[in-house]
Amino acid sequence: LHRGILELRQGPSALGLCVSGCRSLSSLAELPEMHQMMRQTCRDYADRELGPIAGKLDKEHLFPAQQVRELGAMGVMAVEVPEALGGAGMDYLAYSLAVEEISRGCGSTGCVVSVNNSLYIGPILKFGTQKQKEQWITPFTTGEKVGCFALSEPGNGSDAGAASTLARQEGEEWVLNGTKAWITNSWDASATVIFATTDKSLKHKGISAFLVPMPHPGLSLGKKEDKLGIRATSTANLILEDCRIPLGNMLGSRGSGFKIAMQTLDSGRIGIASQALGIAQAALDCAADYAHKRTAFGAPIGKLQAVQFKLADMAVAVESARLLTWKAAMLKDAKKPFTKEAAMAKLAASEAATFCGHQSIQVLGGMGYVTDMPAERHYRDARITEIYEGTSEIQRLVIAGQLLKEYAS
Amino acid sequence: MSRVLVGVKRVIDYAVKIRVKPDQSGVVTDGVKHSMNPFCEIAVEEAVKLKEKKFIKEVVAVSCGPSQVTETIRTALAMGCDRGIHVEVSGKDYEAMGPLQISKIFAALAKKEEASLVILGKQAIDDDCNQTGQMTAALLDWPQGTFASEVTIDGETVKVVREIDGGLETIKISMPAVLTADLRLNTPRYATLPNIMKAKKKKIANMKPADLGVDMVSRVEVLRVDEPPTRLAGVKVETVDDLVAKLKANGTI
């Protein structure tokens, strides 16, 4: 155990060696000191600043602007961004911990943090020019501005290669036309990474990525969707009608849009897994606390095996999903392939979240069904994690694809 | 310019339910969540604010105890302190450690580090002694501003607004001085992620009480620790006369 921890303290490369080399899981048993500290500061913030207002944010569909600014000041809105660009300069494991703790306080706020970090900043950090990074990342590290990611369309979600939004070149400009659907943060964002077809004949190899400021002439927003959960985030269509942007706003090379989207979603999966973990943990905390306090049949209900079995199952679901998530993050930090593990993490964590949300209400009984207790909000917040950034069905396809490749002769 | 020493104590987290050990020698600490004493957090915040306003140049975080207290020092570094000092005390010495020993250590360090200010929390939430600041000032023969809810530095003097039973008292004391932080002095900042990264590189020096010429022998012996008595149910009365009669009957008045 001691040696495992010493290896961890040496940094990401050692983490990578640990994960692939050592047979024991001791390296996952205790986080490095710095990660523990940042997890604690995020937990403190979530407990004190998010927990008390999460119900109100949900009920009134309020975007947590002040909290996002405070999280920006803490470095949480740009965890992986290098300090030179205004970020916290930490690794993906740290990011995963941050999103989990924030989501535990408020699932919606965790979603905003995740989308800004993974889906908006992520691709620009990986594929952008230095100038693009300074222009499109730095102002989005402070919490003053958040970004969004526009891939899905009314006609295609899982079928991402069928993008019907078009981009044509006219002189020194790109002109975009089309509609994007289900865009998280849309009404609160100051910029978007958006995908459009530049060469229809090349099918998915003819999709390119673009950076568009918001608001912008030619870009309008559809109505805010009235969602089941994560109601403090705004979700709406992006409508592009002859939306003109400079040529320099293309992200990455022409035709690499699909690749950019897929790689971004790979990492984004770890973020959503972390959000799901936070929601699952919050549901478990709520149920376990209630089991101590609620008495029935002459004793706290935590004494009843039926309740104990539920709590045990919830705890196992969360802890196993958490280890999968940490492993995926550690592999990414070690620059090793992590596609399969990220998909496994997202699948496991989102199913853990819906399971825990469901069972938490069951433990609370009638109290779980009313808004006096947060269990019903966790139940509603959890549901989206099985859908966005790759449905559970898509995750299974990704995992199977990777697995079969490993076994191919 | 000046240097400030800030004391940070590692205590059982305020949210934890305290349990007395079966042998009644103390409370259960094994496997229990610990964190920085809330009043020490306020002290750190004040010191860092004074540094940001350029009244002082360097903030040194000090903690006494076994190796685990370095976590508490690192948290102080992540909040903005420049370096740390870990005074190693463990085993029986640590269990018996109290305000007298701590204040001797702080007095010695204040002289060694040529500190202009020593800022401590007004009390720790585990022993609630509220003595260390006062003893440290006495040992150093320095003025003290305790229960501070507002601190203003003006040249070589400090104006301290103190929370006292009757209200607020404002005093002016000359530096070097000892201050103890009360609840309303400030709202401690959250450690930011970049500062947590920076804290990794900041130095924590190690020393023992003997290096400072301090003997850790305690003059106090804990005989027994008990749970507080279970709260009894109340009794309802119909009239004020009944109330007075009942209070007289059970000897309260």
XYZ file of C-alpha atoms in Angstrom:
662
model
C 0.000 0.000 0.000
C 2.761 2.426 1.026
C 4.713 1.855 -2.170
C 1.591 2.363 -4.232
C 1.033 5.756 -2.644
C 4.700 6.751 -3.155
C 4.370 5.917 -6.820
C 1.260 8.055 -7.030
C 2.980 11.078 -5.495
C 5.433 11.138 -8.352
C 2.907 12.443 -10.804
C 0.876 11.419 -13.845
C 3.500 9.286 -15.573
C 3.930 7.228 -12.431
C 0.177 6.920 -12.205
C 0.180 5.503 -15.692
C 2.864 2.973 -14.824
C 0.931 2.032 -11.718
C -2.311 1.454 -13.571
C -0.917 -0.720 -16.309
C 1.932 -2.321 -14.347
C 0.876 -3.245 -10.851
C -1.667 -5.916 -10.181
C -2.909 -4.457 -6.892
C -5.480 -1.686 -6.749
C -3.631 0.056 -3.912
C -2.824 2.908 -6.272
C -6.538 3.601 -6.501
C -7.084 3.165 -2.767
C -5.746 6.557 -1.748
C -5.480 9.646 -3.861
C -2.348 11.823 -3.930
C -2.323 14.628 -1.341
C -2.926 17.384 -3.857
C -5.948 15.611 -5.299
C -7.314 15.038 -1.797
C -6.942 18.748 -1.056
C -8.678 19.857 -4.194
C -11.433 17.297 -3.668
C -11.925 18.710 -0.174
C -12.099 22.318 -1.325
C -14.679 21.410 -3.976
C -16.661 19.409 -1.420
C -16.598 22.315 1.037
C -17.823 24.664 -1.679
C -20.559 22.260 -2.764
C -21.744 21.653 0.820
C -21.816 25.313 1.818
C -22.700 27.176 -1.369
C -24.523 24.745 -3.679
C -26.385 22.331 -1.424
C -28.510 25.037 0.232
C -29.646 26.558 -3.090
C -29.863 23.512 -5.367
C -33.572 23.029 -4.718
C -34.328 26.652 -5.563
C -32.186 26.565 -8.722
C -34.107 23.476 -9.841
C -37.567 24.791 -8.979
C -37.041 28.177 -10.629
C -34.866 26.994 -13.549
C -32.187 29.489 -12.463
C -28.728 29.466 -14.031
C -26.211 29.629 -11.124
C -24.306 32.613 -12.558
C -22.751 33.780 -9.294
C -21.687 30.275 -8.312
C -20.164 29.723 -11.759
C -18.135 32.915 -11.290
C -16.997 31.743 -7.841
C -16.057 28.345 -9.237
C -14.189 30.138 -12.016
C -12.209 32.068 -9.411
C -11.317 28.726 -7.826
C -10.093 27.374 -11.136
C -12.862 24.787 -11.433
C -14.209 26.081 -14.776
C -10.866 25.304 -16.486
C -9.210 22.538 -14.508
C -6.992 21.116 -17.224
C -6.165 24.422 -18.934
C -2.514 25.425 -18.408
C -1.909 28.306 -16.006
C -0.483 30.406 -18.841
C -3.953 30.425 -20.413
C -5.710 31.138 -17.119
C -6.575 27.644 -15.979
C -5.725 25.553 -12.933
C -3.152 23.426 -14.737
C -4.272 20.178 -13.117
C -4.878 16.733 -14.562
C -8.008 14.892 -15.642
C -8.251 12.921 -12.404
C -8.447 16.229 -10.549
C -11.118 17.395 -12.988
C -13.152 14.228 -12.430
C -12.992 14.725 -8.654
C -14.033 18.357 -8.997
C -17.055 17.560 -11.175
C -18.162 14.767 -8.839
C -18.027 16.963 -5.747
C -19.748 19.913 -7.434
C -22.461 17.612 -8.821
C -23.014 16.173 -5.372
C -24.027 19.642 -4.253
C -26.002 20.510 -7.382
C -26.388 18.257 -10.440
C -27.106 21.210 -12.728
C -24.020 23.152 -11.679
C -21.929 20.008 -12.174
C -23.306 19.822 -15.715
C -22.323 23.439 -16.455
C -18.805 22.766 -15.136
C -18.510 19.584 -17.186
C -19.778 21.085 -20.457
C -17.492 24.116 -20.154
C -14.414 22.061 -19.326
C -14.808 18.966 -21.498
C -17.023 19.899 -24.400
C -16.189 23.540 -25.014
C -12.618 24.099 -23.772
C -11.561 20.493 -24.405
C -11.555 20.504 -28.220
C -10.074 24.013 -28.465
C -7.257 23.029 -26.124
C -6.532 19.951 -28.188
C -7.077 21.187 -31.739
C -6.891 24.996 -31.582
C -4.075 27.299 -32.656
C -2.320 29.358 -29.983
C -4.281 32.416 -31.100
C -7.577 30.521 -30.920
C -6.716 29.264 -27.440
C -6.028 32.785 -26.208
C -9.180 34.164 -27.796
C -11.616 31.346 -27.066
C -10.283 29.699 -23.884
C -8.806 32.372 -21.598
C -11.996 34.469 -21.226
C -13.846 31.225 -20.426
C -11.653 30.222 -17.497
C -12.915 32.796 -15.014
C -16.560 31.793 -14.824
C -17.574 35.111 -16.405
C -18.286 33.292 -19.664
C -19.270 29.711 -20.404
C -19.262 27.845 -23.688
C -21.332 25.114 -25.298
C -20.965 22.270 -27.786
C -23.308 21.921 -30.758
C -23.222 18.519 -32.446
C -26.708 17.010 -32.205
C -29.412 18.008 -34.661
C -33.154 17.432 -34.781
C -32.445 14.755 -37.392
C -29.491 13.062 -35.699
C -28.259 12.446 -32.177
C -26.550 9.082 -31.978
C -26.181 9.206 -35.774
C -23.584 12.010 -35.536
C -22.076 11.315 -38.966
C -25.264 12.508 -40.637
C -24.795 16.215 -39.838
C -27.084 18.234 -42.069
C -25.905 21.654 -40.871
C -23.945 23.053 -43.807
C -20.970 25.401 -44.035
C -19.973 26.984 -47.350
C -17.081 29.311 -48.015
C -17.847 32.765 -49.388
C -14.729 34.870 -49.830
C -13.099 35.363 -46.424
C -16.024 33.921 -44.528
C -17.750 30.689 -43.691
C -21.530 30.801 -43.954
C -23.395 28.355 -41.733
C -26.948 27.139 -42.160
C -28.900 24.586 -40.175
C -30.282 23.721 -36.787
C -28.635 22.143 -33.770
C -30.736 20.539 -31.056
C -30.491 19.833 -27.310
C -27.611 22.258 -26.742
C -26.761 22.511 -23.018
C -25.809 25.998 -21.742
C -27.200 27.532 -24.958
C -29.004 30.469 -23.354
C -26.095 31.221 -21.012
C -23.161 30.674 -23.369
C -20.877 33.270 -24.934
C -19.489 30.936 -27.587
C -19.993 27.540 -29.145
C -17.948 24.801 -30.783
C -20.244 23.803 -33.645
C -20.058 21.067 -36.275
C -21.148 21.502 -39.874
C -20.692 19.661 -43.176
C -18.204 21.310 -45.494
C -18.085 18.492 -48.049
C -21.278 16.449 -48.264
C -19.764 13.887 -50.644
C -17.172 12.882 -48.033
C -19.942 11.955 -45.558
C -18.577 11.970 -41.987
C -15.112 12.871 -43.242
C -16.647 16.032 -44.686
C -17.656 17.533 -41.316
C -15.673 20.441 -39.874
C -15.646 22.195 -36.516
C -16.154 25.937 -36.075
C -16.006 28.518 -33.303
C -18.941 30.932 -33.181
C -19.358 33.726 -30.629
C -22.748 34.155 -28.947
C -24.752 36.207 -29.565
C -23.934 36.592 -33.253
C -25.858 37.742 -36.328
C -27.400 34.744 -38.041
C -27.437 32.643 -34.875
C -30.627 32.515 -32.870
C -31.814 30.340 -30.019
C -34.892 28.189 -29.898
C -37.171 28.039 -26.884
C -35.694 26.763 -23.626
C -36.657 23.131 -23.217
C -38.739 22.298 -20.146
C -36.737 19.366 -18.822
C -37.302 16.615 -16.277
C -34.016 17.343 -14.511
C -30.856 19.513 -14.461
C -33.321 22.372 -14.739
C -30.872 25.091 -13.775
C -29.134 24.534 -17.110
C -30.621 25.893 -20.327
C -31.179 23.499 -23.230
C -32.339 24.778 -26.592
C -31.918 24.656 -30.358
C -29.274 26.745 -32.102
C -30.667 28.061 -35.383
C -28.176 29.178 -38.012
C -29.434 31.306 -40.914
C -26.580 32.570 -43.082
C -24.450 32.872 -39.969
C -21.141 34.402 -41.137
C -17.828 33.808 -39.358
C -14.195 34.567 -40.378
C -12.193 31.777 -42.029
C -9.935 31.769 -38.971
C -12.836 30.430 -36.922
C -12.453 26.901 -38.238
C -11.200 24.633 -35.461
C -8.696 22.063 -36.613
C -8.366 21.144 -40.267
C -11.142 20.895 -42.831
C -12.902 17.555 -42.647
C -11.584 16.667 -39.184
C -14.816 17.672 -37.434
C -16.091 14.154 -36.837
C -12.746 13.084 -35.384
C -12.720 16.179 -33.143
C -16.274 15.446 -31.995
C -15.574 11.798 -31.211
C -12.357 12.532 -29.325
C -14.061 15.324 -27.406
C -16.909 13.026 -26.431
C -14.419 10.353 -25.304
C -13.063 12.762 -22.692
C -16.450 14.288 -22.052
C -17.661 10.858 -21.026
C -15.371 10.952 -18.008
C -16.877 14.324 -17.084
C -20.436 13.021 -17.342
C -19.468 9.862 -15.445
C -18.197 12.163 -12.691
C -21.416 14.171 -12.733
C -23.423 10.948 -12.475
C -21.231 9.813 -9.559
C -21.950 13.044 -7.716
C -25.698 12.663 -8.188
C -25.555 8.972 -7.203
C -23.556 9.786 -4.079
C -25.979 12.546 -3.106
C -28.873 10.085 -3.461
C -27.018 7.510 -1.350
C -26.149 10.133 1.306
C -29.808 11.142 1.501
C -31.008 7.550 1.888
C -28.353 6.535 4.432
C -29.016 9.605 6.563
C -32.757 8.921 6.488
C -32.173 5.288 7.441
C -30.566 6.490 10.679
C -33.282 8.939 11.583
C -36.584 7.460 10.437
C -38.019 4.952 12.899
C -40.562 2.281 12.077
C -41.405 -0.997 13.818
C -39.740 0.447 16.915
C -36.276 1.116 15.496
C -34.435 3.194 12.875
C -35.225 1.710 9.465
C -31.495 1.199 8.913
C -31.895 -1.858 11.145
C -34.135 -3.541 8.568
C -32.361 -5.866 6.153
C -34.489 -4.709 3.232
C -33.126 -1.187 3.700
C -29.597 -2.427 4.386
C -29.524 -4.432 1.160
C -30.616 -1.391 -0.809
C -27.938 0.808 0.747
C -25.285 -1.849 0.155
C -26.277 -2.235 -3.495
C -26.230 1.538 -3.962
C -22.796 1.849 -2.358
C -21.325 -0.937 -4.498
C -22.781 0.609 -7.655
C -21.280 4.024 -6.859
C -17.892 2.786 -5.692
C -17.348 0.481 -8.663
C -18.384 3.190 -11.114
C -16.069 5.608 -9.321
C -13.065 3.305 -9.678
C -13.850 2.862 -13.395
C -14.033 6.646 -13.745
C -10.736 7.206 -11.920
C -9.062 4.547 -14.033
C -10.272 6.157 -17.263
C -9.023 9.552 -16.046
C -5.666 8.133 -15.004
C -5.216 6.405 -18.360
C -5.987 9.674 -20.146
C -3.489 11.513 -17.945
C -0.879 8.886 -18.787
C -1.624 9.480 -22.505
C -2.720 5.871 -22.917
C -5.797 4.740 -24.871
C -8.877 5.241 -22.719
C -11.847 5.025 -25.104
C -13.123 1.708 -23.757
C -12.617 2.655 -20.109
C -14.289 6.046 -20.555
C -17.325 4.405 -22.135
C -17.418 1.817 -19.338
C -17.193 4.590 -16.741
C -19.993 6.614 -18.304
C -22.204 3.551 -18.659
C -21.576 2.322 -15.119
C -21.856 5.742 -13.474
C -25.026 6.802 -15.257
C -26.734 3.489 -14.503
C -25.523 3.815 -10.886
C -27.048 7.288 -10.743
C -30.459 6.193 -11.980
C -30.335 3.133 -9.714
C -29.394 5.164 -6.650
C -31.928 7.863 -7.485
C -34.640 5.220 -7.725
C -33.659 3.315 -4.573
C -33.159 6.491 -2.573
C -36.788 7.437 -3.159
C -37.764 3.903 -2.192
C -35.897 4.110 1.113
C -37.566 7.433 1.870
C -40.989 6.134 0.953
C -43.564 8.887 0.706
C -41.000 11.473 1.798
C -38.970 10.581 -1.267
C -41.805 11.577 -3.542
C -42.170 15.155 -2.281
C -39.945 18.162 -2.862
C -39.258 18.597 0.855
C -36.458 16.073 0.435
C -33.839 16.189 -2.347
C -34.321 12.511 -3.323
C -36.828 13.343 -6.059
C -34.471 15.929 -7.556
C -31.586 13.418 -7.632
C -33.936 10.943 -9.367
C -34.788 13.513 -12.010
C -31.235 14.855 -12.409
C -29.823 11.332 -12.776
C -31.953 10.399 -15.761
C -30.183 12.563 -18.352
C -26.796 10.997 -17.619
C -27.881 7.829 -19.432
C -28.754 9.870 -22.514
C -26.443 12.760 -23.277
C -22.852 12.552 -24.489
C -23.595 9.130 -25.846
C -26.591 7.054 -24.809
C -26.056 3.902 -22.758
C -26.715 1.985 -25.968
C -23.953 3.805 -27.809
C -21.607 3.209 -24.854
C -22.275 -0.522 -25.142
C -21.452 -0.376 -28.863
C -18.209 1.478 -28.135
C -17.209 -0.991 -25.423
C -18.036 -4.014 -27.562
C -16.183 -2.541 -30.510
C -13.037 -2.000 -28.427
C -13.344 -5.386 -26.782
C -13.726 -7.274 -30.037
C -10.698 -5.450 -31.441
C -8.686 -6.746 -28.494
C -9.743 -10.313 -29.196
C -9.325 -10.127 -32.983
C -6.741 -12.546 -34.290
C 8.833 44.634 6.450
C 6.990 42.273 8.697
C 6.355 38.615 9.154
C 3.263 37.021 10.679
C 3.031 33.675 12.427
C -0.345 31.968 12.172
C -1.232 28.979 14.300
C -3.324 26.233 12.708
C -4.679 23.338 14.743
C -5.845 19.996 13.379
C -9.084 19.107 15.144
C -11.959 16.671 14.671
C -14.210 18.123 11.958
C -17.071 20.221 13.347
C -19.722 18.092 11.618
C -18.585 14.784 13.145
C -20.565 13.231 15.978
C -18.101 12.919 18.864
C -17.915 9.611 20.712
C -16.186 9.006 24.033
C -13.707 6.107 24.132
C -14.947 3.074 26.114
C -12.105 3.527 28.646
C -13.204 7.167 29.157
C -9.657 8.425 28.618
C -10.657 10.675 25.751
C -12.663 10.812 22.520
C -12.378 8.512 19.509
C -10.008 10.025 16.923
C -8.989 6.983 14.842
C -10.554 7.000 11.391
C -12.485 10.148 12.252
C -12.521 13.075 9.834
C -10.218 15.910 10.902
C -9.888 19.423 9.512
C -8.458 22.839 10.327
C -10.010 24.462 13.410
C -12.579 26.969 12.032
C -11.146 29.865 14.076
C -7.677 29.048 12.723
C -9.120 29.285 9.189
C -10.290 32.786 10.062
C -6.827 33.607 11.435
C -5.163 32.391 8.206
C -7.597 34.398 6.100
C -6.834 37.571 8.070
C -3.095 37.074 7.738
C -3.358 36.452 3.989
C -5.572 39.530 3.586
C -3.014 41.666 5.453
C -0.346 40.368 3.092
C -2.513 41.123 0.043
C -2.982 44.671 1.339
C 0.834 44.791 1.656
C 0.918 45.443 5.408
C 3.035 42.360 5.903
C 5.508 40.545 3.752
C 5.393 36.911 4.780
C 2.893 34.587 6.441
C 4.221 31.484 8.186
C 1.743 28.751 9.153
C 2.659 26.762 12.250
C 1.171 23.550 13.611
C 2.180 21.249 16.465
C 1.505 17.552 16.391
C 2.213 14.284 14.600
C 2.817 13.895 10.832
C -0.895 14.288 10.008
C -0.801 17.984 10.904
C 1.176 18.646 7.729
C -2.173 18.273 5.886
C -3.474 21.201 7.926
C -0.343 23.227 7.172
C -0.732 22.477 3.453
C -4.316 23.727 3.567
C -3.006 26.964 5.087
C -0.412 27.156 2.299
C -3.170 26.597 -0.259
C -5.053 29.538 1.267
C -2.047 31.759 0.670
C 0.523 31.316 3.452
C 4.115 31.436 2.203
C 5.723 28.648 4.175
C 5.030 26.297 7.044
C 6.640 25.036 10.226
C 5.742 21.625 11.596
C 6.676 21.206 15.252
C 6.705 17.450 15.757
C 4.881 16.238 18.832
C 3.539 12.711 19.027
C 2.421 9.938 21.357
C 1.818 10.752 25.011
C 3.236 14.257 24.582
C 0.644 14.954 21.901
C -2.220 13.613 23.989
C -1.163 15.752 26.943
C -0.367 18.840 24.830
C -2.235 21.938 25.912
C -2.235 25.754 25.701
C 0.783 26.128 28.020
C 3.066 24.003 25.859
C 1.753 25.490 22.601
C 2.154 29.055 23.808
C 5.758 28.332 24.845
C 6.420 26.964 21.351
C 4.797 29.960 19.682
C 6.652 32.412 21.921
C 9.950 30.777 21.020
C 9.091 30.753 17.295
C 7.888 34.353 17.354
C 11.297 35.418 18.670
C 13.207 33.087 16.319
C 11.282 34.243 13.243
C 11.264 37.900 14.351
C 7.509 38.037 13.853
C 5.601 41.301 14.121
C 2.310 39.572 14.699
C 1.134 36.222 15.967
C -2.442 35.511 14.857
C -4.321 32.580 16.381
C -7.898 31.424 16.459
C -9.645 32.543 19.658
C -10.091 28.910 20.724
C -10.058 25.378 19.351
C -13.340 23.560 18.910
C -12.043 20.417 20.616
C -10.856 21.702 23.979
C -12.452 25.192 23.882
C -9.593 26.466 26.082
C -9.373 30.058 24.814
C -5.956 30.386 26.510
C -3.169 29.953 23.959
C -3.276 33.494 22.543
C -3.342 35.088 25.963
C -0.536 32.878 27.331
C 1.622 33.496 24.256
C 1.294 37.260 24.694
C 2.148 36.993 28.381
C 5.235 34.843 27.739
C 6.437 37.331 25.129
C 5.362 40.328 27.177
C 3.544 41.577 24.036
C 0.180 43.362 23.908
C -2.812 41.239 22.904
C -5.978 41.897 20.878
C -8.246 38.931 21.570
C -11.734 38.090 20.154
C -10.918 40.360 17.208
C -13.791 41.108 14.829
C -11.879 43.825 13.006
C -8.145 44.435 12.608
C -6.588 47.575 11.112
C -2.853 48.148 10.900
C -1.701 51.751 11.132
C 2.074 52.060 10.979
C 3.478 50.362 14.059
C 0.133 50.071 15.840
C -2.899 47.879 15.409
C -6.487 48.937 16.007
C -8.509 45.951 17.188
C -12.280 45.859 17.582
C -13.006 43.159 20.145
C -16.251 41.271 20.692
C -16.981 41.364 24.405
C -20.057 40.499 26.444
C -21.237 44.107 26.556
C -20.766 44.763 22.850
C -17.709 45.925 20.933
C -14.529 47.352 22.421
C -11.915 49.144 20.323
C -8.312 49.134 21.478
C -5.044 50.348 19.992
C -1.974 48.241 20.635
C 1.602 48.504 19.445
C 3.381 45.845 17.410
C 4.711 43.259 17.929
C 1.438 41.847 19.236
C -0.704 38.732 19.531
C -4.194 38.682 18.003
C -6.884 36.033 18.305
C -9.591 35.740 15.672
C -13.287 35.677 16.463
C -16.088 34.434 14.224
C -17.003 37.680 12.479
C -13.470 38.787 11.646
C -13.776 37.550 8.047
C -15.094 34.768 5.795
C -12.268 32.365 4.974
C -11.614 31.815 1.284
C -11.859 28.458 -0.453
C -8.466 27.125 -1.477
C -8.313 27.625 -5.243
C -7.002 24.870 -7.490
C -3.995 26.900 -8.721
C -3.099 27.693 -5.083
C -3.337 24.028 -4.160
C -0.865 23.333 -6.958
C 1.422 26.129 -5.731
C 1.185 24.866 -2.147
C 2.922 21.666 -3.216
C 6.120 23.632 -3.883
C 6.035 25.703 -0.680
C 8.380 24.576 2.083
C 7.388 23.094 5.425
C 10.261 23.098 7.933
C 10.442 20.381 10.594
C 11.498 20.832 14.162
C 10.984 19.443 17.667
C 9.966 21.341 20.814
C 13.405 20.598 22.265
C 14.966 22.567 19.346
C 13.096 25.573 20.687
C 14.035 24.877 24.289
C 10.486 23.925 25.213
C 9.672 21.041 27.550
C 6.373 19.353 26.832
C 5.682 18.122 30.371
C 2.063 18.757 31.188
C 0.881 20.212 34.457
C -2.627 18.963 33.745
C -3.808 15.363 33.965
C -7.083 14.255 32.378
C -8.805 11.995 34.888
C -11.955 11.051 32.978
C -14.024 12.010 29.949
C -17.809 11.566 30.069
C -20.600 12.077 27.573
C -22.792 15.049 28.442
C -25.924 13.950 30.365
C -28.804 12.912 28.093
C -31.280 15.684 27.707
C -34.408 15.011 29.758
C -37.891 15.694 28.523
C -39.447 18.963 29.651
C -42.596 19.489 31.712
C -45.490 21.672 30.591
C -47.161 23.991 33.081
C -50.395 25.971 32.843
C -49.529 29.267 34.549
C -46.562 31.423 35.496
C -47.261 30.684 39.187
C -46.970 26.945 38.458
C -43.666 27.627 36.679
C -42.248 29.579 39.608
C -43.406 26.889 42.046
C -41.791 24.116 40.026
C -38.509 26.034 39.662
C -38.440 26.636 43.415
C -39.255 22.983 44.116
C -36.317 21.617 42.111
C -33.932 24.176 43.525
C -33.341 26.190 40.370
C -34.446 29.421 42.086
